[in-house]
mmCIF file of C-alpha atoms (C1' of nucleotides) in Angstrom:
data_model
loop_
_atom_site.group_PDB
_atom_site.id
_atom_site.type_symbol
_atom_site.label_atom_id
_atom_site.label_comp_id
_atom_site.label_asym_id
_atom_site.label_seq_id
_atom_site.Cartn_x
_atom_site.Cartn_y
_atom_site.Cartn_z
ATOM 1 C CA MET H 1063 18.670 -6.484 -22.610
ATOM 2 C CA SER H 1064 17.947 -3.363 -24.505
ATOM 3 C CA SER H 1065 17.769 0.097 -22.742
ATOM 4 C CA LYS H 1066 14.198 0.447 -22.411
ATOM 5 C CA GLU H 1067 14.025 -2.515 -20.505
ATOM 6 C CA LYS H 1068 16.579 -2.031 -18.623
ATOM 7 C CA ILE H 1069 15.439 1.093 -18.078
ATOM 8 C CA LEU H 1070 11.678 -0.722 -17.371
ATOM 9 C CA GLY H 1071 12.999 -4.039 -14.975
ATOM 10 C CA THR H 1072 14.811 -1.439 -12.853
ATOM 11 C CA ALA H 1073 11.935 1.138 -12.048
ATOM 12 C CA ILE H 1074 9.498 -1.967 -11.349
ATOM 13 C CA VAL H 1075 11.603 -2.641 -7.935
ATOM 14 C CA LEU H 1076 12.229 0.426 -7.301
ATOM 15 C CA PHE H 1077 8.476 2.103 -7.594
ATOM 16 C CA ALA H 1078 7.231 -0.762 -5.653
ATOM 17 C CA GLN H 1079 10.175 0.615 -2.672
ATOM 18 C CA LYS H 1080 9.864 3.654 -3.380
ATOM 19 C CA GLY H 1081 6.162 4.585 -5.055
ATOM 20 C CA TYR H 1082 4.826 7.323 -7.910
ATOM 21 C CA SER H 1083 6.186 9.926 -6.148
ATOM 22 C CA GLY H 1084 8.859 8.219 -4.075
ATOM 23 C CA LEU H 1085 10.988 7.738 -7.697
ATOM 24 C CA SER H 1086 12.741 10.868 -8.887
ATOM 25 C CA MET H 1087 13.876 10.168 -12.300
ATOM 26 C CA ARG H 1088 17.189 10.993 -11.036
ATOM 27 C CA GLN H 1089 17.320 8.232 -8.935
ATOM 28 C CA LEU H 1090 16.418 5.611 -11.731
ATOM 29 C CA ALA H 1091 18.664 7.550 -13.752
ATOM 30 C CA GLN H 1092 20.852 6.215 -11.721
ATOM 31 C CA ALA H 1093 20.047 3.070 -10.731
ATOM 32 C CA VAL H 1094 20.878 2.281 -14.902
ATOM 33 C CA ASP H 1095 23.607 4.737 -15.263
ATOM 34 C CA MET H 1096 22.047 6.550 -18.051
ATOM 35 C CA SER H 1097 20.870 10.494 -17.609
ATOM 36 C CA VAL H 1098 18.134 11.594 -17.257
ATOM 37 C CA ALA H 1099 17.307 12.753 -20.444
ATOM 38 C CA ALA H 1100 18.442 9.368 -22.044
ATOM 39 C CA ILE H 1101 15.099 7.772 -20.122
ATOM 40 C CA TYR H 1102 12.969 11.124 -21.872
ATOM 41 C CA HIS H 1103 14.140 9.059 -25.527
ATOM 42 C CA HIS H 1104 12.326 6.298 -24.358
ATOM 43 C CA PHE H 1105 9.603 7.115 -22.322
ATOM 44 C CA PRO H 1106 6.976 10.374 -23.099
ATOM 45 C CA ASP H 1107 7.114 11.101 -18.552
ATOM 46 C CA LYS H 1108 6.949 10.177 -15.882
ATOM 47 C CA ASN H 1109 3.604 8.925 -15.114
ATOM 48 C CA THR H 1110 3.726 6.644 -19.531
ATOM 49 C CA LEU H 1111 7.105 5.338 -17.845
ATOM 50 C CA TYR H 1112 5.292 4.087 -14.980
ATOM 51 C CA LEU H 1113 2.364 2.717 -15.860
ATOM 52 C CA GLU H 1114 4.089 0.963 -18.362
ATOM 53 C CA ALA H 1115 6.750 -0.401 -15.831
ATOM 54 C CA VAL H 1116 3.161 -2.715 -13.954
ATOM 55 C CA ARG H 1117 2.410 -3.530 -17.339
ATOM 56 C CA PHE H 1118 6.138 -4.931 -18.123
ATOM 57 C CA ALA H 1119 5.249 -6.946 -14.318
ATOM 58 C CA PHE H 1120 2.486 -8.178 -14.918
ATOM 59 C CA SER H 1121 2.706 -9.565 -18.561
ATOM 60 C CA ASP H 1122 4.285 -12.537 -17.008
ATOM 61 C CA LYS H 1123 2.297 -13.834 -14.835
ATOM 62 C CA GLU H 1124 -0.690 -14.572 -16.795
ATOM 63 C CA GLN H 1125 1.170 -18.793 -17.966
ATOM 64 C CA VAL H 1126 1.989 -19.252 -14.227
ATOM 65 C CA PHE H 1127 -1.467 -20.573 -12.787
ATOM 66 C CA ALA H 1128 -2.281 -22.277 -17.318
ATOM 67 C CA GLN H 1129 -0.927 -26.063 -15.965
ATOM 68 C CA VAL H 1130 -2.979 -25.638 -12.954
ATOM 69 C CA TRP H 1131 -6.013 -25.393 -14.855
ATOM 70 C CA GLU H 1132 -5.317 -27.490 -17.758
ATOM 71 C CA SER H 1133 -4.049 -30.616 -15.344
ATOM 72 C CA GLY H 1134 -5.870 -33.634 -14.903
ATOM 73 C CA CYS H 1135 -6.962 -33.415 -10.639
ATOM 74 C CA SER H 1136 -10.157 -33.083 -9.172
ATOM 75 C CA ALA H 1137 -10.925 -29.971 -8.736
ATOM 76 C CA GLU H 1138 -9.712 -30.602 -4.769
ATOM 77 C CA GLU H 1139 -6.247 -30.727 -6.154
ATOM 78 C CA LYS H 1140 -7.310 -27.477 -8.164
ATOM 79 C CA LEU H 1141 -7.686 -25.712 -5.045
ATOM 80 C CA GLY H 1142 -4.687 -27.406 -3.487
ATOM 81 C CA GLY H 1143 -2.333 -26.157 -6.712
ATOM 82 C CA PHE H 1144 -4.061 -22.908 -7.052
ATOM 83 C CA ILE H 1145 -3.034 -21.517 -3.369
ATOM 84 C CA ARG H 1146 -0.329 -23.374 -3.745
ATOM 85 C CA SER H 1147 1.172 -21.587 -7.192
ATOM 86 C CA LEU H 1148 -0.728 -18.272 -5.784
ATOM 87 C CA ILE H 1149 1.627 -18.161 -2.032
ATOM 88 C CA ASP H 1150 4.705 -18.913 -4.857
ATOM 89 C CA VAL H 1151 4.562 -16.445 -6.967
ATOM 90 C CA MET H 1152 3.681 -13.712 -4.097
ATOM 91 C CA LEU H 1153 6.656 -14.883 -2.368
ATOM 92 C CA GLN H 1154 8.787 -15.259 -5.275
ATOM 93 C CA ASP H 1155 8.725 -12.739 -7.318
ATOM 94 C CA ARG H 1156 8.464 -9.437 -4.653
ATOM 95 C CA ASP H 1157 8.131 -6.505 -6.092
ATOM 96 C CA PHE H 1158 5.635 -7.527 -8.505
ATOM 97 C CA HIS H 1159 3.696 -8.360 -4.936
ATOM 98 C CA ARG H 1160 4.548 -4.949 -4.118
ATOM 99 C CA LEU H 1161 2.921 -2.785 -6.846
ATOM 100 C CA MET H 1162 0.162 -4.862 -6.733
ATOM 101 C CA GLN H 1163 -0.200 -3.613 -3.384
ATOM 102 C CA ARG H 1164 0.435 -0.235 -4.250
ATOM 103 C CA GLU H 1165 -2.000 -0.518 -7.089
ATOM 104 C CA ILE H 1166 -5.082 -1.738 -4.272
ATOM 105 C CA LEU H 1167 -3.882 1.151 -1.892
ATOM 106 C CA GLU H 1168 -3.253 3.647 -4.551
ATOM 107 C CA ALA H 1169 -7.456 2.544 -5.634
ATOM 108 C CA ASP H 1170 -7.944 4.896 -8.811
ATOM 109 C CA PRO H 1171 -10.684 3.179 -9.508
ATOM 110 C CA GLU H 1172 -10.088 4.221 -13.771
ATOM 111 C CA ARG H 1173 -6.852 1.627 -13.364
ATOM 112 C CA MET H 1174 -8.281 -0.717 -11.076
ATOM 113 C CA GLN H 1175 -10.997 -1.643 -13.925
ATOM 114 C CA LEU H 1176 -7.601 -1.585 -15.919
ATOM 115 C CA LEU H 1177 -6.343 -4.268 -13.647
ATOM 116 C CA ALA H 1178 -9.076 -5.912 -13.840
ATOM 117 C CA GLN H 1179 -10.721 -6.281 -17.449
ATOM 118 C CA GLY H 1180 -7.441 -6.217 -19.020
ATOM 119 C CA ILE H 1181 -5.323 -8.594 -16.568
ATOM 120 C CA PHE H 1182 -7.053 -10.343 -13.653
ATOM 121 C CA LYS H 1183 -10.237 -10.893 -15.411
ATOM 122 C CA ARG H 1184 -9.399 -14.803 -16.532
ATOM 123 C CA GLN H 1185 -8.094 -16.138 -13.348
ATOM 124 C CA PHE H 1186 -11.068 -15.150 -11.650
ATOM 125 C CA SER H 1187 -13.557 -16.322 -13.506
ATOM 126 C CA LEU H 1188 -11.813 -19.782 -13.554
ATOM 127 C CA LEU H 1189 -11.143 -19.635 -10.478
ATOM 128 C CA MET H 1190 -15.764 -18.775 -9.795
ATOM 129 C CA GLN H 1191 -15.968 -21.740 -12.150
ATOM 130 C CA LEU H 1192 -14.119 -23.755 -9.524
ATOM 131 C CA ALA H 1193 -15.263 -22.080 -6.142
ATOM 132 C CA THR H 1194 -18.817 -23.267 -7.988
ATOM 133 C CA GLU H 1195 -17.967 -26.742 -8.588
ATOM 134 C CA LEU H 1196 -16.949 -27.032 -5.230
ATOM 135 C CA ALA H 1197 -19.423 -25.355 -3.333
ATOM 136 C CA PRO H 1198 -22.333 -24.907 -5.887
ATOM 137 C CA GLU H 1199 -24.751 -23.135 -3.505
ATOM 138 C CA GLN H 1200 -22.717 -20.294 -2.808
ATOM 139 C CA ASP H 1201 -21.552 -17.214 -3.782
ATOM 140 C CA ALA H 1202 -18.403 -18.443 -6.240
ATOM 141 C CA GLN H 1203 -17.446 -14.442 -6.238
ATOM 142 C CA LEU H 1204 -17.433 -14.445 -2.361
ATOM 143 C CA VAL H 1205 -15.625 -17.074 -2.605
ATOM 144 C CA ALA H 1206 -12.845 -17.015 -4.534
ATOM 145 C CA THR H 1207 -12.442 -13.150 -3.203
ATOM 146 C CA SER H 1208 -11.698 -15.333 -0.183
ATOM 147 C CA ILE H 1209 -9.015 -17.521 -1.457
ATOM 148 C CA ILE H 1210 -7.235 -14.768 -3.356
ATOM 149 C CA GLY H 1211 -7.362 -12.863 0.235
ATOM 150 C CA LEU H 1212 -6.631 -15.971 1.967
ATOM 151 C CA ALA H 1213 -3.562 -16.643 0.392
ATOM 152 C CA LYS H 1214 -1.977 -13.053 -0.371
ATOM 153 C CA CYS H 1215 -2.986 -11.941 4.000
ATOM 154 C CA TYR H 1216 -0.080 -14.829 4.565
ATOM 155 C CA VAL H 1217 2.324 -12.635 1.803
ATOM 156 C CA GLU H 1218 2.092 -9.404 3.092
ATOM 157 C CA TYR H 1219 1.708 -10.193 6.304
ATOM 158 C CA GLN H 1220 4.951 -11.847 6.985
ATOM 159 C CA PRO H 1221 6.629 -8.502 8.765
ATOM 160 C CA LEU H 1222 4.364 -8.508 11.187
ATOM 161 C CA LEU H 1223 3.316 -11.936 11.724
ATOM 162 C CA LYS H 1224 7.628 -11.904 13.509
ATOM 163 C CA ASN H 1225 6.395 -9.357 16.067
ATOM 164 C CA PHE H 1226 3.369 -11.446 17.543
ATOM 165 C CA PRO H 1227 3.361 -14.098 20.417
ATOM 166 C CA GLY H 1228 2.660 -17.810 18.673
ATOM 167 C CA TRP H 1229 4.929 -16.687 15.593
ATOM 168 C CA LYS H 1230 7.210 -19.564 14.756
ATOM 169 C CA PRO H 1231 9.488 -20.631 10.979
ATOM 170 C CA LYS H 1232 7.415 -22.570 9.771
ATOM 171 C CA HIS H 1233 4.838 -19.812 9.494
ATOM 172 C CA GLU H 1234 6.960 -18.050 6.326
ATOM 173 C CA MET H 1235 7.628 -21.989 4.011
ATOM 174 C CA PRO H 1236 5.022 -22.172 1.853
ATOM 175 C CA GLU H 1237 3.876 -25.120 2.144
ATOM 176 C CA VAL H 1238 2.985 -24.864 5.272
ATOM 177 C CA ILE H 1239 0.594 -22.410 4.984
ATOM 178 C CA ALA H 1240 -0.857 -23.613 1.560
ATOM 179 C CA ALA H 1241 -1.478 -26.963 2.897
ATOM 180 C CA HIS H 1242 -3.386 -24.610 5.813
ATOM 181 C CA ILE H 1243 -5.310 -22.360 3.313
ATOM 182 C CA THR H 1244 -6.312 -25.355 2.638
ATOM 183 C CA GLU H 1245 -7.129 -27.096 4.235
ATOM 184 C CA LEU H 1246 -9.341 -24.276 5.848
ATOM 185 C CA LEU H 1247 -11.034 -24.093 2.801
ATOM 186 C CA LEU H 1248 -11.820 -27.460 1.914
ATOM 187 C CA ASN H 1249 -13.179 -28.177 5.263
ATOM 188 C CA SER H 1250 -15.262 -25.893 5.079
ATOM 189 C CA LEU H 1251 -16.982 -26.254 1.199
ATOM 190 C CA ARG H 1252 -17.090 -29.879 2.468
ATOM 191 C CA ALA H 1253 -19.309 -29.391 5.058
ATOM 192 C CA LYS H 1254 -21.317 -27.111 2.953
ATOM 193 C CA THR H 1255 -22.042 -29.350 0.450
ATOM 194 C CA ALA H 1256 -22.377 -32.171 2.950
ATOM 195 C CA MET R 629 -9.515 21.453 18.837
ATOM 196 C CA SER R 630 -5.885 22.789 19.171
ATOM 197 C CA SER R 631 -3.819 23.980 16.406
ATOM 198 C CA LYS R 632 -1.275 20.110 16.991
ATOM 199 C CA GLU R 633 -4.973 18.506 17.056
ATOM 200 C CA LYS R 634 -6.175 20.058 14.215
ATOM 201 C CA ILE R 635 -3.355 19.780 12.044
ATOM 202 C CA LEU R 636 -2.944 15.870 12.968
ATOM 203 C CA GLY R 637 -6.852 15.425 11.814
ATOM 204 C CA THR R 638 -5.840 16.323 8.818
ATOM 205 C CA ALA R 639 -2.451 15.128 8.925
ATOM 206 C CA ILE R 640 -4.281 11.466 8.572
ATOM 207 C CA VAL R 641 -6.643 12.215 6.214
ATOM 208 C CA LEU R 642 -4.110 13.469 3.281
ATOM 209 C CA PHE R 643 -1.342 11.127 3.775
ATOM 210 C CA ALA R 644 -3.958 8.408 3.760
ATOM 211 C CA GLN R 645 -4.658 9.439 0.713
ATOM 212 C CA LYS R 646 -1.333 10.654 -0.832
ATOM 213 C CA GLY R 647 1.324 8.299 1.112
ATOM 214 C CA TYR R 648 4.433 10.531 3.052
ATOM 215 C CA SER R 649 6.098 12.323 -0.171
ATOM 216 C CA GLY R 650 3.416 11.991 -1.798
ATOM 217 C CA LEU R 651 2.249 15.183 0.475
ATOM 218 C CA SER R 652 3.105 18.315 0.909
ATOM 219 C CA MET R 653 4.076 19.860 3.378
ATOM 220 C CA ARG R 654 2.911 24.129 2.077
ATOM 221 C CA GLN R 655 -0.110 21.077 0.623
ATOM 222 C CA LEU R 656 -0.982 20.993 3.818
ATOM 223 C CA ALA R 657 -0.210 23.985 6.030
ATOM 224 C CA GLN R 658 -2.965 24.446 3.629
ATOM 225 C CA ALA R 659 -5.987 21.695 3.452
ATOM 226 C CA VAL R 660 -5.237 23.305 7.581
ATOM 227 C CA ASP R 661 -5.403 27.374 6.980
ATOM 228 C CA MET R 662 -2.262 27.560 8.278
ATOM 229 C CA SER R 663 1.927 28.859 6.939
ATOM 230 C CA VAL R 664 4.790 26.395 6.463
ATOM 231 C CA ALA R 665 6.564 27.433 9.210
ATOM 232 C CA ALA R 666 4.198 27.244 11.194
ATOM 233 C CA ILE R 667 3.151 23.898 11.120
ATOM 234 C CA TYR R 668 6.796 23.876 11.773
ATOM 235 C CA HIS R 669 6.496 25.384 15.125
ATOM 236 C CA HIS R 670 4.463 22.058 16.317
ATOM 237 C CA PHE R 671 6.742 19.811 15.100
ATOM 238 C CA PRO R 672 10.313 18.861 14.554
ATOM 239 C CA ASP R 673 10.085 18.009 11.047
ATOM 240 C CA LYS R 674 8.013 15.557 8.565
ATOM 241 C CA ASN R 675 9.465 12.593 9.670
ATOM 242 C CA THR R 676 8.530 13.358 13.324
ATOM 243 C CA LEU R 677 4.966 14.553 12.158
ATOM 244 C CA TYR R 678 3.818 11.408 9.978
ATOM 245 C CA LEU R 679 4.727 9.480 12.695
ATOM 246 C CA GLU R 680 2.974 11.398 15.309
ATOM 247 C CA ALA R 681 -0.747 11.069 13.113
ATOM 248 C CA VAL R 682 -0.012 7.304 12.793
ATOM 249 C CA ARG R 683 -0.041 7.418 16.313
ATOM 250 C CA PHE R 684 -2.854 9.360 16.284
ATOM 251 C CA ALA R 685 -5.127 7.534 14.354
ATOM 252 C CA PHE R 686 -4.565 4.409 16.138
ATOM 253 C CA SER R 687 -5.704 5.843 19.996
ATOM 254 C CA ASP R 688 -8.625 5.031 19.943
ATOM 255 C CA LYS R 689 -9.414 1.542 18.085
ATOM 256 C CA GLU R 690 -8.452 -0.151 21.383
ATOM 257 C CA GLN R 691 -11.691 0.121 23.508
ATOM 258 C CA VAL R 692 -13.884 -0.965 20.192
ATOM 259 C CA PHE R 693 -13.415 -4.657 20.071
ATOM 260 C CA ALA R 694 -13.207 -4.741 24.336
ATOM 261 C CA GLN R 695 -17.213 -4.937 24.278
ATOM 262 C CA VAL R 696 -16.542 -8.609 22.477
ATOM 263 C CA TRP R 697 -14.576 -9.806 24.233
ATOM 264 C CA GLU R 698 -16.449 -9.043 27.326
ATOM 265 C CA SER R 699 -19.954 -9.823 26.371
ATOM 266 C CA GLY R 700 -20.708 -13.248 27.747
ATOM 267 C CA CYS R 701 -21.115 -14.502 24.673
ATOM 268 C CA SER R 702 -20.431 -18.260 23.938
ATOM 269 C CA ALA R 703 -16.696 -18.787 21.667
ATOM 270 C CA GLU R 704 -18.825 -18.712 17.873
ATOM 271 C CA GLU R 705 -20.290 -15.471 19.482
ATOM 272 C CA LYS R 706 -18.025 -13.956 19.749
ATOM 273 C CA LEU R 707 -15.874 -14.492 16.572
ATOM 274 C CA GLY R 708 -18.649 -13.356 14.684
ATOM 275 C CA GLY R 709 -18.582 -10.219 16.618
ATOM 276 C CA PHE R 710 -14.736 -10.217 15.972
ATOM 277 C CA ILE R 711 -15.704 -10.047 12.363
ATOM 278 C CA ARG R 712 -18.285 -7.394 12.079
ATOM 279 C CA SER R 713 -16.399 -4.765 14.873
ATOM 280 C CA LEU R 714 -13.438 -5.610 12.762
ATOM 281 C CA ILE R 715 -15.141 -4.631 8.646
ATOM 282 C CA ASP R 716 -17.057 -1.482 10.890
ATOM 283 C CA VAL R 717 -13.659 0.302 11.448
ATOM 284 C CA MET R 718 -12.731 0.097 8.467
ATOM 285 C CA LEU R 719 -15.001 1.383 6.617
ATOM 286 C CA GLN R 720 -16.139 3.551 8.892
ATOM 287 C CA ASP R 721 -13.034 4.379 9.234
ATOM 288 C CA ARG R 722 -10.924 4.916 5.830
ATOM 289 C CA ASP R 723 -8.117 6.316 6.541
ATOM 290 C CA PHE R 724 -6.486 4.359 9.235
ATOM 291 C CA HIS R 725 -7.466 1.262 7.063
ATOM 292 C CA ARG R 726 -5.491 2.823 4.200
ATOM 293 C CA LEU R 727 -3.101 4.172 6.880
ATOM 294 C CA MET R 728 -2.529 1.072 7.705
ATOM 295 C CA GLN R 729 -2.095 -0.291 4.525
ATOM 296 C CA ARG R 730 -0.025 2.045 3.355
ATOM 297 C CA GLU R 731 2.360 1.282 6.824
ATOM 298 C CA ILE R 732 2.142 -2.394 5.898
ATOM 299 C CA LEU R 733 3.347 -1.875 2.559
ATOM 300 C CA GLU R 734 6.560 -0.058 3.380
ATOM 301 C CA ALA R 735 7.128 -3.029 5.487
ATOM 302 C CA ASP R 736 9.899 -1.397 7.675
ATOM 303 C CA PRO R 737 11.125 -3.423 9.673
ATOM 304 C CA GLU R 738 11.093 -1.189 13.250
ATOM 305 C CA ARG R 739 7.887 0.781 12.398
ATOM 306 C CA MET R 740 6.579 -3.296 12.196
ATOM 307 C CA GLN R 741 7.837 -3.593 15.794
ATOM 308 C CA LEU R 742 6.463 -0.845 16.762
ATOM 309 C CA LEU R 743 3.168 -1.301 15.637
ATOM 310 C CA ALA R 744 2.797 -5.351 16.648
ATOM 311 C CA GLN R 745 3.894 -4.983 20.061
ATOM 312 C CA GLY R 746 2.671 -0.938 21.015
ATOM 313 C CA ILE R 747 -0.702 -1.236 19.057
ATOM 314 C CA PHE R 748 -2.277 -4.244 18.046
ATOM 315 C CA LYS R 749 -0.212 -7.130 20.191
ATOM 316 C CA ARG R 750 -3.546 -7.429 22.706
ATOM 317 C CA GLN R 751 -6.011 -7.313 20.685
ATOM 318 C CA PHE R 752 -4.139 -10.563 18.448
ATOM 319 C CA SER R 753 -3.258 -12.409 21.457
ATOM 320 C CA LEU R 754 -7.501 -12.041 22.532
ATOM 321 C CA LEU R 755 -7.937 -13.275 18.871
ATOM 322 C CA MET R 756 -5.662 -16.415 19.122
ATOM 323 C CA GLN R 757 -6.884 -17.192 22.657
ATOM 324 C CA LEU R 758 -10.679 -17.154 20.920
ATOM 325 C CA ALA R 759 -9.247 -19.381 17.626
ATOM 326 C CA THR R 760 -7.625 -21.492 20.680
ATOM 327 C CA GLU R 761 -11.921 -22.031 22.097
ATOM 328 C CA LEU R 762 -12.775 -22.868 19.384
ATOM 329 C CA ALA R 763 -9.977 -25.175 17.996
ATOM 330 C CA PRO R 764 -7.739 -26.368 20.509
ATOM 331 C CA GLU R 765 -5.697 -28.715 18.088
ATOM 332 C CA GLN R 766 -4.313 -26.085 15.226
ATOM 333 C CA ASP R 767 -1.768 -23.150 15.238
ATOM 334 C CA ALA R 768 -3.439 -20.374 16.351
ATOM 335 C CA GLN R 769 -1.337 -17.799 15.242
ATOM 336 C CA LEU R 770 -2.361 -19.221 11.967
ATOM 337 C CA VAL R 771 -5.958 -19.168 12.635
ATOM 338 C CA ALA R 772 -6.181 -15.473 13.725
ATOM 339 C CA THR R 773 -3.956 -14.412 10.589
ATOM 340 C CA SER R 774 -6.754 -16.378 8.378
ATOM 341 C CA ILE R 775 -9.037 -14.583 9.972
ATOM 342 C CA ILE R 776 -7.714 -10.889 9.811
ATOM 343 C CA GLY R 777 -7.108 -11.238 6.640
ATOM 344 C CA LEU R 778 -10.207 -12.309 5.466
ATOM 345 C CA ALA R 779 -12.061 -9.744 7.137
ATOM 346 C CA LYS R 780 -9.079 -6.518 5.654
ATOM 347 C CA CYS R 781 -9.273 -8.597 1.586
ATOM 348 C CA TYR R 782 -13.341 -7.181 1.516
ATOM 349 C CA VAL R 783 -12.612 -4.153 2.487
ATOM 350 C CA GLU R 784 -9.396 -3.785 0.453
ATOM 351 C CA TYR R 785 -10.456 -5.792 -3.171
ATOM 352 C CA GLN R 786 -13.736 -2.970 -2.864
ATOM 353 C CA PRO R 787 -12.969 -1.093 -5.749
ATOM 354 C CA LEU R 788 -11.143 -3.803 -7.864
ATOM 355 C CA LEU R 789 -14.091 -6.825 -7.388
ATOM 356 C CA LYS R 790 -16.386 -4.317 -8.465
ATOM 357 C CA ASN R 791 -15.302 -4.822 -11.852
ATOM 358 C CA PHE R 792 -15.389 -8.269 -11.693
ATOM 359 C CA PRO R 793 -17.907 -11.111 -13.533
ATOM 360 C CA GLY R 794 -20.348 -11.885 -10.461
ATOM 361 C CA TRP R 795 -20.523 -8.602 -8.696
ATOM 362 C CA LYS R 796 -23.098 -7.828 -6.464
ATOM 363 C CA PRO R 797 -24.117 -4.842 -4.735
ATOM 364 C CA LYS R 798 -24.409 -6.910 -1.598
ATOM 365 C CA HIS R 799 -20.793 -7.410 -0.964
ATOM 366 C CA GLU R 800 -20.052 -4.018 -0.559
ATOM 367 C CA MET R 801 -23.046 -4.271 3.151
ATOM 368 C CA PRO R 802 -20.693 -5.610 6.551
ATOM 369 C CA GLU R 803 -23.547 -8.013 7.311
ATOM 370 C CA VAL R 804 -23.210 -9.997 3.851
ATOM 371 C CA ILE R 805 -19.244 -9.459 4.593
ATOM 372 C CA ALA R 806 -19.094 -10.277 8.245
ATOM 373 C CA ALA R 807 -21.581 -13.496 7.188
ATOM 374 C CA HIS R 808 -19.669 -14.758 4.734
ATOM 375 C CA ILE R 809 -16.180 -15.433 7.026
ATOM 376 C CA THR R 810 -18.058 -16.232 9.857
ATOM 377 C CA GLU R 811 -19.676 -18.878 8.251
ATOM 378 C CA LEU R 812 -16.678 -20.093 6.584
ATOM 379 C CA LEU R 813 -14.562 -20.236 9.826
ATOM 380 C CA LEU R 814 -16.992 -21.444 11.583
ATOM 381 C CA ASN R 815 -17.536 -24.697 9.172
ATOM 382 C CA SER R 816 -14.045 -24.946 8.871
ATOM 383 C CA LEU R 817 -13.530 -25.239 12.652
ATOM 384 C CA ARG R 818 -16.564 -27.082 13.675
ATOM 385 C CA ALA R 819 -15.499 -29.549 10.630
ATOM 386 C CA LYS R 820 -11.758 -29.937 12.167
ATOM 387 C CA THR R 821 -12.728 -30.268 16.256
ATOM 388 C CA ALA R 822 -15.183 -32.886 15.347
ATOM 389 C "C1'" DG L 1104 2.300 31.023 17.701
ATOM 390 C "C1'" DT L 1105 0.911 32.484 13.744
ATOM 391 C "C1'" DC L 1106 2.889 35.345 9.376
ATOM 392 C "C1'" DT L 1107 6.395 36.929 5.227
ATOM 393 C "C1'" DA L 1108 10.596 36.443 2.957
ATOM 394 C "C1'" DT L 1109 13.956 33.272 1.565
ATOM 395 C "C1'" DA L 1110 17.958 29.827 1.559
ATOM 396 C "C1'" DT L 1111 19.522 25.761 -0.489
ATOM 397 C "C1'" DG L 1112 18.161 21.775 -2.914
ATOM 398 C "C1'" DG L 1113 15.397 18.462 -5.910
ATOM 399 C "C1'" DC L 1114 12.532 18.042 -9.356
ATOM 400 C "C1'" DG L 1115 9.777 16.784 -14.440
ATOM 401 C "C1'" DA L 1116 11.295 17.823 -18.451
ATOM 402 C "C1'" DT L 1117 13.529 20.184 -22.466
ATOM 403 C "C1'" DA L 1118 17.191 21.777 -25.240
ATOM 404 C "C1'" DG L 1119 20.618 20.939 -28.574
ATOM 405 C "C1'" DA L 1120 25.289 19.016 -29.756
ATOM 406 C "C1'" DC L 1121 27.501 14.819 -30.455
ATOM 407 C "C1'" DG B 386 20.482 7.157 -28.433
ATOM 408 C "C1'" DT B 387 22.719 9.411 -25.426
ATOM 409 C "C1'" DC B 388 24.791 13.543 -23.402
ATOM 410 C "C1'" DT B 389 25.799 18.082 -20.247
ATOM 411 C "C1'" DA B 390 23.490 22.146 -19.108
ATOM 412 C "C1'" DT B 391 19.995 24.452 -17.774
ATOM 413 C "C1'" DC B 392 14.633 26.262 -17.047
ATOM 414 C "C1'" DG B 393 11.580 27.173 -13.954
ATOM 415 C "C1'" DC B 394 8.673 25.120 -10.302
ATOM 416 C "C1'" DC B 395 8.341 22.630 -5.762
ATOM 417 C "C1'" DA B 396 10.162 20.377 -1.863
ATOM 418 C "C1'" DT B 397 11.357 20.813 2.890
ATOM 419 C "C1'" DA B 398 13.023 23.660 6.073
ATOM 420 C "C1'" DT B 399 14.400 29.027 8.955
ATOM 421 C "C1'" DA B 400 15.347 33.128 10.588
ATOM 422 C "C1'" DG B 401 13.135 37.005 12.142
ATOM 423 C "C1'" DA B 402 9.255 40.512 12.836
ATOM 424 C "C1'" DC B 403 4.937 41.392 15.217
#
DNA sequence: GTCTATATGGCGATAGAC
DNA sequence: GTCTATCGCCATATAGAC
């Protein structure tokens, strides 16, 4: 692994943990066991390093969902598969999830456009298409947003939910969460189309 | 308004915008038109100031939902009222919403317990109770989480959704969002109990 | 309670040797 | 491509006058 990749990989983890201004170049340098100057040899400044780290983290996610779309399943099965894949990705790559949370929190308009157009557009369009198949008379963007929002909130609220009444260990199991969400959505979409 | 309240009120806005490490005491001092030393007269250190600001921001939210629970409406109408109130609170008090997003992102276990037990427990329990009325055979915590997650994601993703295909101006109207979510949930819960 | 002045240290970034 | 050394600045926090 090249120095540059090592820096990027470590930066993802630390930026996700501490945020942009929370991570200093000195801390990053120590974590990759290099000098600050060595990092500045590979990246012109901190901001560019951050942007490259975000792109690096996103780069391998596109293909995870390909098999769902390319499977010969029914629309209902595809919905289940997509939800399960989404939860798995977020639970397995927590740093990726936290980086996304941070990006959305900062909500910089320029960065949002980059994220939407450059990274998520294709997946979102395919999901809207699926929503249209399942419930043609409903607003596809609203349905797609609900699907993503439902999946994401369970990953996001996990540390909080532990402290509420009614919590059970199975609430952290991806298959349980996915089943609940999928059933909720299919119940509703079926009722509507009926 | 006392100096202390002025500092706390301004700190909420700026911490929500910039995060803990992103806001310096100098910037805060300038924003409230005081010296840094004057702030340190009221708070022992930056961390205590932050924690007091978070508590200050949360302090007046409890009663917003009281009228929903105390209304004589049916369970279905209460669900609609709760969702609408939740969206309104988050859209009207963006700083409160962003502070919450940040807290959940940092996911400090101790802070999560404080948040859950000290601030949200009562509302969450009432919501679980409502979920049990609407769908007795489903897991109340899962349903309650879905309700909150659905409402929150529309507020959260707004800056992103603008950049996706299928976006319409009405997707930012609280009554449209609330109606979509409420219908989605009621469709599903009715289907299940039938 | 608020100020000016300052202590102490970490910050991003660069220069120049190897 | 990596280092040591350093610049200039801003950070948190405090001392002491008013």
